[in-house]
Short mmCIF file of C-alpha atoms in Angstrom, two decimals:
data_model
loop_
_atom_site.label_atom_id
_atom_site.label_comp_id
_atom_site.label_asym_id
_atom_site.label_seq_id
_atom_site.Cartn_x
_atom_site.Cartn_y
_atom_site.Cartn_z
CA MET B 24 14.32 78.91 3.87
CA ALA B 25 10.58 79.00 3.22
CA ALA B 26 11.05 77.34 -0.16
CA ARG B 27 13.24 74.67 1.42
CA ARG B 28 10.62 74.00 4.10
CA ARG B 29 7.92 73.63 1.45
CA HIS B 30 10.17 71.23 -0.50
CA VAL B 31 10.87 69.10 2.58
CA ALA B 32 7.19 69.02 3.50
CA ALA B 33 6.26 67.96 -0.01
CA GLY B 34 8.89 65.19 0.07
CA ALA B 35 7.66 63.94 3.43
CA GLY B 36 4.07 63.85 2.28
CA ALA B 37 4.81 62.12 -1.05
CA PRO B 38 3.15 58.73 -1.50
CA ALA B 39 5.18 55.56 -1.20
CA GLN B 40 6.35 53.63 -4.22
CA ALA B 41 3.36 51.94 -5.82
CA ALA B 42 3.39 48.31 -6.77
CA GLY B 43 2.28 47.05 -10.16
CA GLU B 44 -0.79 45.04 -11.02
CA TRP B 45 -1.15 41.77 -9.16
CA ALA B 46 -3.71 38.97 -9.43
CA ALA B 47 -4.83 37.42 -6.15
CA VAL B 48 -6.01 33.81 -6.55
CA THR B 49 -7.63 32.49 -3.40
CA ALA B 50 -8.00 28.95 -2.14
CA GLY B 51 -11.39 28.68 -3.85
CA GLY B 52 -9.83 29.46 -7.22
CA GLY B 53 -11.28 32.96 -7.52
CA ALA B 54 -9.27 35.86 -8.88
CA ALA B 55 -10.10 39.50 -8.29
CA TRP B 56 -9.20 40.57 -11.80
CA ALA B 57 -11.31 37.88 -13.47
CA LEU B 58 -14.57 39.61 -12.57
CA SER B 59 -13.33 43.19 -12.39
CA PRO B 60 -10.21 45.17 -13.31
CA VAL B 61 -6.92 43.86 -11.99
CA GLU B 62 -6.49 44.29 -8.28
CA GLU B 63 -4.18 47.12 -7.31
CA VAL B 64 -2.26 45.79 -4.33
CA GLY B 65 -1.16 49.28 -3.39
CA THR B 66 2.21 50.43 -2.18
CA LYS B 67 5.21 48.29 -1.55
CA GLN B 68 4.71 48.60 2.20
CA GLU B 69 1.16 47.24 1.94
CA LEU B 70 2.41 44.34 -0.15
CA MET B 71 5.11 43.63 2.42
CA ARG B 72 2.55 43.61 5.24
CA ARG B 73 0.28 41.33 3.24
CA THR B 74 2.92 38.73 2.42
CA GLY B 75 5.55 39.28 5.10
CA LEU B 76 8.31 39.40 2.46
CA PRO B 77 11.42 41.59 2.51
CA PRO B 78 11.81 44.23 -0.23
CA ARG B 79 14.48 42.27 -2.14
CA ASP B 80 12.04 39.42 -2.83
CA LEU B 81 9.42 41.83 -4.13
CA ARG B 82 11.94 43.60 -6.35
CA ALA B 83 12.89 40.24 -7.87
CA LEU B 84 9.25 39.58 -8.83
CA ASP B 85 7.78 42.95 -9.77
CA PRO B 86 9.78 45.17 -12.18
CA ALA B 87 7.74 48.19 -11.04
CA LEU B 88 9.40 47.99 -7.61
CA SER B 89 12.97 47.99 -8.93
CA SER B 90 15.11 50.38 -10.93
CA ALA B 91 15.68 49.99 -14.67
CA ALA B 92 19.19 48.60 -14.18
CA SER B 93 18.14 45.93 -11.70
CA ALA B 94 14.99 45.10 -13.66
CA SER B 95 16.95 44.47 -16.82
CA SER B 96 19.47 42.25 -15.07
CA CYS B 97 19.01 38.51 -15.16
CA ARG B 98 17.26 37.22 -12.06
CA PRO B 99 18.33 33.76 -10.90
CA SER B 100 15.68 31.06 -10.66
CA ALA B 101 14.72 30.39 -7.05
CA ILE B 102 12.06 28.82 -4.85
CA THR B 103 12.48 30.44 -1.44
CA GLY B 104 10.52 29.67 1.69
CA ARG B 105 9.90 32.58 4.02
CA ASP B 106 8.04 32.84 7.33
CA ARG B 107 4.58 33.42 5.81
CA ALA B 108 5.04 32.90 2.08
CA VAL B 109 6.88 31.01 -0.64
CA VAL B 110 8.56 33.06 -3.37
CA VAL B 111 8.55 31.32 -6.77
CA ASN B 112 10.74 32.87 -9.46
CA LEU B 113 11.12 30.33 -12.26
CA ASP B 114 11.48 32.01 -15.64
CA ARG B 115 7.87 33.00 -16.53
CA ALA B 116 6.36 31.46 -13.38
CA ARG B 117 6.64 34.27 -10.82
CA ALA B 118 4.33 34.21 -7.81
CA VAL B 119 4.04 34.68 -4.07
CA ILE B 120 2.29 31.73 -2.41
CA THR B 121 0.79 32.06 1.04
CA ALA B 122 -1.28 29.58 3.03
CA SER B 123 -4.54 30.95 1.58
CA GLU B 124 -3.82 32.82 -1.67
CA VAL B 125 -1.43 33.21 -4.58
CA LEU B 126 -0.25 36.64 -5.75
CA VAL B 127 0.93 36.83 -9.36
CA PRO B 128 2.54 40.05 -10.68
CA SER B 129 1.73 41.52 -14.10
CA PRO B 130 -1.30 39.30 -14.85
CA ARG B 131 -2.12 41.17 -18.08
CA ASP B 132 1.17 40.08 -19.62
CA PRO B 133 0.41 37.51 -22.36
CA ALA B 134 3.18 35.30 -21.00
CA VAL B 135 1.75 35.37 -17.45
CA ALA B 136 -2.01 35.27 -18.14
CA PRO B 137 -2.02 31.46 -18.80
CA LEU B 138 -0.47 30.92 -15.35
CA VAL B 139 -3.28 32.86 -13.66
CA ARG B 140 -5.93 30.94 -15.60
CA GLU B 141 -4.30 27.64 -14.71
CA LEU B 142 -4.11 28.61 -11.03
CA ARG B 143 -7.79 29.54 -10.97
CA ALA B 144 -8.85 26.32 -12.71
CA ARG B 145 -6.67 23.96 -10.69
CA LEU B 146 -7.29 25.54 -7.30
CA ALA B 147 -11.03 25.73 -7.95
CA LEU B 148 -11.04 22.08 -8.98
CA ALA B 149 -9.12 21.10 -5.85
CA ALA B 150 -11.45 23.14 -3.62
CA SER B 151 -14.66 21.70 -5.12
CA PRO B 152 -16.10 18.64 -3.37
CA THR B 153 -15.38 15.33 -5.02
CA PRO B 154 -18.56 13.84 -6.56
CA ALA B 155 -19.62 10.34 -5.66
CA PRO B 156 -18.28 7.78 -8.10
CA SER B 157 -20.83 6.45 -10.55
CA PRO B 158 -21.46 2.71 -10.43
CA SER B 159 -19.35 0.86 -12.96
CA PRO B 160 -20.30 -2.38 -14.63
CA PRO B 161 -19.00 -5.51 -12.94
CA GLN B 162 -15.67 -6.68 -14.18
CA HIS B 163 -14.59 -10.18 -14.96
CA GLY B 164 -14.80 -12.35 -11.87
CA MET B 165 -17.43 -10.16 -10.09
CA ALA B 166 -21.02 -11.03 -9.20
CA VAL B 167 -23.97 -8.64 -8.79
CA GLY B 168 -26.22 -9.20 -5.78
CA MET B 169 -29.96 -8.72 -5.46
CA ASP B 170 -29.55 -5.32 -3.86
CA GLY B 171 -27.23 -4.10 -6.59
CA SER B 172 -24.01 -4.64 -4.64
CA ILE B 173 -20.97 -6.07 -6.34
CA SER B 174 -19.11 -8.92 -4.71
CA PRO B 175 -16.38 -11.28 -5.89
CA SER B 176 -17.57 -14.42 -7.55
CA PRO B 177 -16.67 -17.73 -5.94
CA ALA B 178 -14.18 -18.43 -8.72
CA SER B 179 -12.19 -15.30 -7.95
CA ARG B 180 -12.24 -15.52 -4.15
CA GLY B 181 -9.33 -17.89 -4.10
CA GLY B 182 -7.12 -15.43 -6.00
CA GLU B 183 -8.15 -12.62 -3.70
CA GLU B 184 -7.37 -14.67 -0.62
CA ALA B 185 -3.95 -15.44 -2.09
CA ALA B 186 -3.17 -11.73 -2.32
CA GLY B 187 -1.01 -10.24 0.43
CA ASN B 188 -2.30 -8.29 3.41
CA GLY B 189 -0.41 -5.25 2.17
CA LYS B 190 -2.51 -5.07 -0.96
CA ASP B 191 -5.72 -5.43 1.07
CA GLY B 192 -4.52 -2.61 3.29
CA GLU B 193 -4.00 -0.38 0.24
CA ALA B 194 -7.48 -1.20 -1.03
CA LEU B 195 -9.07 -0.35 2.31
CA GLY B 196 -6.95 2.70 2.86
CA GLY B 197 -9.12 5.01 0.76
CA GLY B 198 -8.03 7.82 -1.57
CA ASP B 199 -4.83 9.82 -1.47
CA LYS B 200 -4.37 12.56 1.08
CA ALA B 201 -5.12 16.03 -0.29
CA LEU B 202 -2.09 18.25 -0.64
CA PRO B 203 -1.95 21.56 1.25
CA PHE B 204 -2.83 24.72 -0.61
CA GLU B 205 0.75 25.92 -1.00
CA PHE B 206 1.80 22.58 -2.52
CA ARG B 207 -1.05 22.66 -5.05
CA ALA B 208 -0.14 26.22 -6.04
CA LEU B 209 3.56 25.30 -6.20
CA GLU B 210 2.71 22.33 -8.41
CA VAL B 211 0.86 24.61 -10.84
CA CYS B 212 3.82 27.00 -10.98
CA LEU B 213 6.29 24.16 -11.51
CA GLU B 214 4.12 22.61 -14.19
CA PHE B 215 3.73 25.95 -15.97
CA ALA B 216 7.47 26.61 -15.89
CA CYS B 217 8.36 23.11 -17.09
CA LYS B 218 5.74 23.15 -19.86
CA SER B 219 6.85 26.60 -21.03
CA LEU B 220 10.47 25.51 -21.27
CA GLU B 221 9.45 22.24 -22.90
CA HIS B 222 7.35 24.12 -25.47
CA GLU B 223 10.27 26.41 -26.28
CA THR B 224 12.51 23.37 -26.63
CA CYS B 225 10.08 21.60 -28.99
CA THR B 226 9.71 24.74 -31.11
CA LEU B 227 13.47 25.11 -31.31
CA GLU B 228 13.90 21.46 -32.30
CA LYS B 229 11.33 21.80 -35.09
CA GLU B 230 13.26 24.74 -36.50
CA ALA B 231 16.79 23.50 -35.79
CA TYR B 232 16.92 20.03 -37.33
CA PRO B 233 15.68 21.06 -40.85
CA ALA B 234 17.95 24.10 -40.83
CA LEU B 235 20.97 21.99 -39.87
CA ASP B 236 20.17 19.40 -42.54
CA GLU B 237 19.81 22.15 -45.15
CA LEU B 238 23.12 23.64 -44.08
CA THR B 239 24.75 20.24 -44.45
CA SER B 240 23.50 19.91 -48.01
CA LYS B 241 24.23 23.52 -49.01
CA VAL B 242 26.61 25.87 -47.23
CA SER B 243 25.47 29.43 -47.81
CA THR B 244 25.43 32.72 -45.95
CA LEU B 245 21.67 32.53 -45.34
CA ASN B 246 21.85 29.02 -43.89
CA LEU B 247 24.81 29.96 -41.72
CA GLU B 248 22.90 32.97 -40.34
CA ARG B 249 19.88 30.79 -39.51
CA VAL B 250 22.05 28.29 -37.67
CA ARG B 251 23.78 31.10 -35.79
CA GLN B 252 20.42 32.41 -34.53
CA ILE B 253 19.32 28.90 -33.58
CA LYS B 254 22.50 28.38 -31.61
CA SER B 255 21.96 31.66 -29.75
CA ARG B 256 18.43 30.58 -28.80
CA LEU B 257 19.75 27.18 -27.78
CA VAL B 258 22.25 28.73 -25.40
CA ALA B 259 19.57 30.99 -23.86
CA ILE B 260 17.02 28.21 -23.35
CA SER B 261 19.66 25.83 -22.00
CA GLY B 262 20.65 28.43 -19.43
CA LYS B 263 17.07 28.86 -18.23
CA VAL B 264 16.45 25.11 -18.04
CA GLN B 265 19.73 24.56 -16.22
CA LYS B 266 18.81 27.21 -13.61
CA VAL B 267 15.44 25.58 -12.92
CA ARG B 268 17.05 22.14 -12.68
CA ASP B 269 19.74 23.39 -10.31
CA GLU B 270 17.13 25.02 -8.08
CA LEU B 271 15.05 21.83 -7.87
CA GLU B 272 18.17 19.79 -7.17
CA HIS B 273 19.16 22.24 -4.43
CA LEU B 274 15.74 21.90 -2.80
CA LEU B 275 15.86 18.10 -2.97
CA ASP B 276 19.28 18.08 -1.32
CA ASP B 277 18.33 20.43 1.53
CA ASP B 278 15.70 19.27 4.03
CA MET B 279 15.67 22.64 5.79
CA ASP B 280 14.65 24.46 2.61
CA MET B 281 11.91 21.91 1.95
CA ALA B 282 10.67 22.26 5.53
CA ALA B 283 10.39 26.03 5.03
CA LEU B 284 7.84 25.47 2.25
CA HIS B 285 5.30 23.79 4.60
CA LEU B 286 3.25 26.92 5.33
CA THR B 287 0.07 25.16 6.50
CA GLU B 288 1.89 22.87 8.91
CA LYS B 289 4.01 25.78 10.08
CA LEU B 290 0.92 27.82 10.94
CA ALA B 291 -0.65 24.84 12.70
CA TYR B 292 2.57 24.26 14.62
CA GLN B 293 2.79 27.89 15.66
CA SER B 294 -0.86 27.84 16.74
CA SER B 295 -0.35 24.68 18.77
CA ARG B 296 2.77 26.10 20.37
CA PHE B 297 0.86 29.25 21.26
CA ASP B 298 -1.90 27.17 22.87
CA ILE B 299 0.66 25.06 24.71
CA ASP B 300 2.52 28.11 25.98
CA LYS B 301 -0.73 29.70 27.05
CA GLU B 302 -1.82 26.55 28.89
CA ALA B 303 1.61 26.24 30.49
CA SER B 304 1.45 29.85 31.71
CA GLU B 305 -2.03 29.25 33.15
CA LEU B 306 -0.86 26.11 34.95
CA GLU B 307 2.15 27.98 36.26
CA ASP B 308 -0.04 30.78 37.61
CA HIS B 309 -2.39 28.21 39.15
CA SER B 310 0.46 26.33 40.80
CA THR B 311 1.87 29.62 42.09
CA ARG B 312 -1.42 30.53 43.69
CA ASP B 313 -1.86 27.07 45.25
CA GLU B 314 1.79 26.68 46.25
CA GLU B 315 1.11 27.31 49.93
CA GLY B 316 -1.81 24.84 50.09
CA VAL B 317 -0.20 22.01 48.13
CA GLU B 318 2.90 20.28 49.46
CA GLY B 319 4.87 17.46 47.91
CA GLY B 320 2.85 17.44 44.66
CA GLY B 321 5.14 16.17 41.91
CA GLY B 322 2.36 15.70 39.34
CA GLY B 323 2.18 19.39 38.51
CA ASP B 324 5.89 19.58 37.73
CA GLY B 325 5.64 16.54 35.49
CA ASP B 326 2.75 18.14 33.56
CA ASP B 327 4.71 21.34 33.16
CA GLU B 328 7.71 19.47 31.86
CA THR B 329 5.53 17.52 29.43
CA ILE B 330 3.88 20.64 28.09
CA ALA B 331 7.06 22.65 27.86
CA GLY B 332 8.99 19.85 26.23
CA GLY B 333 7.99 20.65 22.63
CA GLY B 334 10.51 20.02 19.86
CA SER B 335 11.40 22.15 16.88
CA PHE B 336 9.34 22.33 13.70
CA SER B 337 10.31 19.36 11.51
CA PRO B 338 7.54 18.35 9.08
CA ASN B 339 7.49 15.25 6.95
CA THR B 340 8.89 16.23 3.56
CA ASP B 341 8.05 13.02 1.70
CA GLU B 342 5.09 14.49 -0.22
CA LEU B 343 7.02 17.59 -1.23
CA GLU B 344 10.04 15.49 -2.19
CA ILE B 345 7.92 13.30 -4.45
CA LEU B 346 6.37 16.40 -6.02
CA LEU B 347 9.75 18.01 -6.67
CA GLU B 348 11.28 14.78 -7.97
CA SER B 349 8.55 14.39 -10.60
CA TYR B 350 9.21 17.84 -12.04
CA PHE B 351 12.94 17.38 -11.63
CA VAL B 352 12.72 14.35 -13.90
CA GLN B 353 10.63 16.36 -16.39
CA ILE B 354 13.01 19.31 -16.50
CA ASP B 355 15.96 16.91 -16.68
CA GLY B 356 14.38 15.32 -19.75
CA THR B 357 14.05 18.76 -21.33
CA LEU B 358 17.70 19.44 -20.56
CA ASN B 359 18.66 16.11 -22.14
CA SER B 360 16.75 17.08 -25.30
CA LEU B 361 18.64 20.36 -25.43
CA SER B 362 21.92 18.51 -24.87
CA THR B 363 21.10 16.19 -27.77
CA LEU B 364 20.32 19.19 -29.98
CA ARG B 365 23.55 20.87 -28.90
CA GLU B 366 25.51 17.75 -29.80
CA TYR B 367 23.79 17.69 -33.20
CA VAL B 368 24.71 21.32 -33.76
CA GLU B 369 28.31 20.64 -32.77
CA ASP B 370 28.45 17.61 -35.08
CA THR B 371 27.06 19.70 -37.91
CA GLU B 372 29.63 22.40 -37.23
CA ASP B 373 32.41 19.81 -37.30
CA TYR B 374 31.07 18.43 -40.57
CA ILE B 375 30.85 21.92 -42.10
CA ASN B 376 34.38 22.68 -40.93
CA MET B 377 35.63 19.47 -42.55
CA MET B 378 33.84 20.37 -45.77
CA LEU B 379 35.37 23.83 -45.73
CA ASP B 380 38.79 22.38 -45.03
CA GLU B 381 38.36 20.02 -47.98
CA LYS B 382 37.38 22.92 -50.23
CA GLN B 383 40.36 24.90 -48.99
CA ASN B 384 42.69 21.97 -49.70
CA GLN B 385 41.30 21.68 -53.21
CA LEU B 386 41.86 25.38 -53.79
CA LEU B 387 45.42 25.10 -52.54
CA GLN B 388 46.10 22.15 -54.85
CA MET B 389 44.66 24.05 -57.77
CA GLY B 390 46.88 26.99 -56.89
CA ILE B 391 49.92 24.71 -56.88
CA LEU B 392 49.00 23.32 -60.30
CA LEU B 393 48.47 26.79 -61.76
CA SER B 394 51.71 28.08 -60.27
CA THR B 395 53.63 25.11 -61.69
CA GLY B 396 52.03 25.60 -65.13
CA THR B 397 52.95 29.29 -65.01
CA LEU B 398 56.53 28.38 -64.15
CA VAL B 399 56.79 25.89 -67.03
CA SER B 400 55.22 28.38 -69.47
CA SER B 401 57.72 30.99 -68.35
CA CYS B 402 60.54 28.56 -69.12
CA ALA B 403 59.13 27.94 -72.64
CA ILE B 404 58.79 31.69 -73.17
CA ALA B 405 62.39 32.16 -72.08
CA VAL B 406 63.57 29.59 -74.65
CA THR B 407 61.52 31.31 -77.34
CA GLY B 408 63.04 34.61 -76.35
CA VAL B 409 66.51 33.17 -76.73
CA PHE B 410 65.64 32.09 -80.28
CA GLY B 411 64.35 35.57 -81.00
CA ILE B 412 67.67 37.27 -80.28
CA ASN B 413 69.25 38.91 -83.37
CA VAL B 414 72.12 36.42 -83.52
CA HIS B 415 72.92 34.52 -86.69
CA ILE B 416 72.67 30.71 -86.29
CA SER B 417 72.51 27.86 -88.76
CA LEU B 418 68.80 27.35 -88.16
CA TYR B 419 68.06 30.63 -89.93
CA ASP B 420 69.85 29.40 -93.08
CA SER B 421 67.46 26.44 -93.59
CA PRO B 422 65.01 26.78 -96.51
CA ALA B 423 61.38 27.59 -95.87
CA SER B 424 60.17 24.23 -97.08
CA SER B 425 62.19 22.34 -94.45
CA ALA B 426 60.69 21.11 -91.13
CA ALA B 427 63.27 22.78 -88.91
CA PHE B 428 60.91 25.40 -87.41
CA PRO B 429 58.04 22.98 -86.58
CA CYS B 430 60.52 20.62 -85.02
CA ALA B 431 61.96 23.38 -82.87
CA ALA B 432 58.46 24.50 -81.74
CA ALA B 433 57.41 20.94 -81.02
CA GLY B 434 60.60 20.41 -79.02
CA ILE B 435 59.89 23.47 -76.87
CA VAL B 436 56.29 22.33 -76.19
CA ALA B 437 57.39 18.75 -75.47
CA GLY B 438 60.10 19.94 -73.12
CA SER B 439 57.59 22.14 -71.26
CA LEU B 440 55.15 19.24 -70.85
CA ALA B 441 57.91 16.94 -69.68
CA LEU B 442 59.03 19.51 -67.12
CA TYR B 443 55.41 19.96 -65.93
CA LEU B 444 54.85 16.21 -65.53
CA ALA B 445 58.14 15.86 -63.70
CA ALA B 446 57.05 18.59 -61.26
CA LEU B 447 53.69 16.85 -60.65
CA LEU B 448 55.46 13.57 -60.00
CA CYS B 449 57.71 15.25 -57.48
CA TYR B 450 54.66 16.81 -55.77
CA LYS B 451 52.92 13.45 -55.48
CA ARG B 452 55.99 11.75 -54.06
CA ALA B 453 56.39 14.56 -51.53
CA GLY B 454 52.69 14.27 -50.53
CA ILE B 455 51.80 17.80 -51.55
CA LEU B 456 49.20 16.60 -54.07
CA GLN B 457 46.77 13.72 -53.62
#
């Protein structure tokens, strides 16, 4: 009993399952592991509190949090929006994106380190203030004033006045609106995943087309083995590209999933709703206290109804849709390249099969010719055997100087050739031989 109590106490006091190494890239582009060793996020519970994610999402990203069987299984590609984070699991691009930071598992992995560097560079560039544009030389149709300002020349004012008001509105509208942090981080992950798959596709194409051409010119065991390995890689890469494309298509078709990715707007909406609810509760308390002194006041009820009448969270998904469509087109182009390569492989296989069938037909025809020649030779040998029987005939009584024996031998050979040619003619008429 004492030993059992000690065992239970030791199990209760054991530390929780530790998470692997994670790189935390903040909104300013800084990463903890860039200046010091990789940040140890801690246990799985601490990581869940930091991101607000359920354990199944963390197990899909970090192999250290899952068993060997589940870690070795193929994880489907997904971009999932949660309450406080966005889970990105696209082949090599695996990250947890919040409204202020990006958490990337296994940053020391050579396949993941470029993603962390790209996140730091892009997010730092987006967070840095935009420098003032340097003055450019005046273009054709522009005039420079005394104070250095550039204005249209009189010759070009007529063309500018002919332009529509919509174009003037675009010129006066200023620069593009900056994307939220989660969209910038998502764009980096999508770009990294698409470029990685595109690089694998280009590498496969550079190896596949020469190998297929060489196999077409010379069918050998070595060339067949190379093409078999290329086809295996083609199937694997096509599966990964197809998963990413299907996930992007699913997001583009579902407005609710795209709305779940707006973390910044969601936090602002929740904050505004909290302020509205707080103000509504204060107004309700105030109206309750002044209910006896105020009679017939309908304005307070109208204010309460206005404040309480907030709708559900429905952000504008146009920016995110444009972002996803651009990478959908890119990954679709990669899939088209793989489809073209697959068709080329299938055409090469069909050509090789036709060549092998032709060789097989030639071997069969040669076998028919040899079998027919063997049959005719057997007939000639049978005739010779008949002449070799110890039976007295008049041919044996001819003198040695006569031509009886050569004539008999020539007759046997001629008869064999005639029989062979007759068999070939029958084969050609029957369509057995070409």
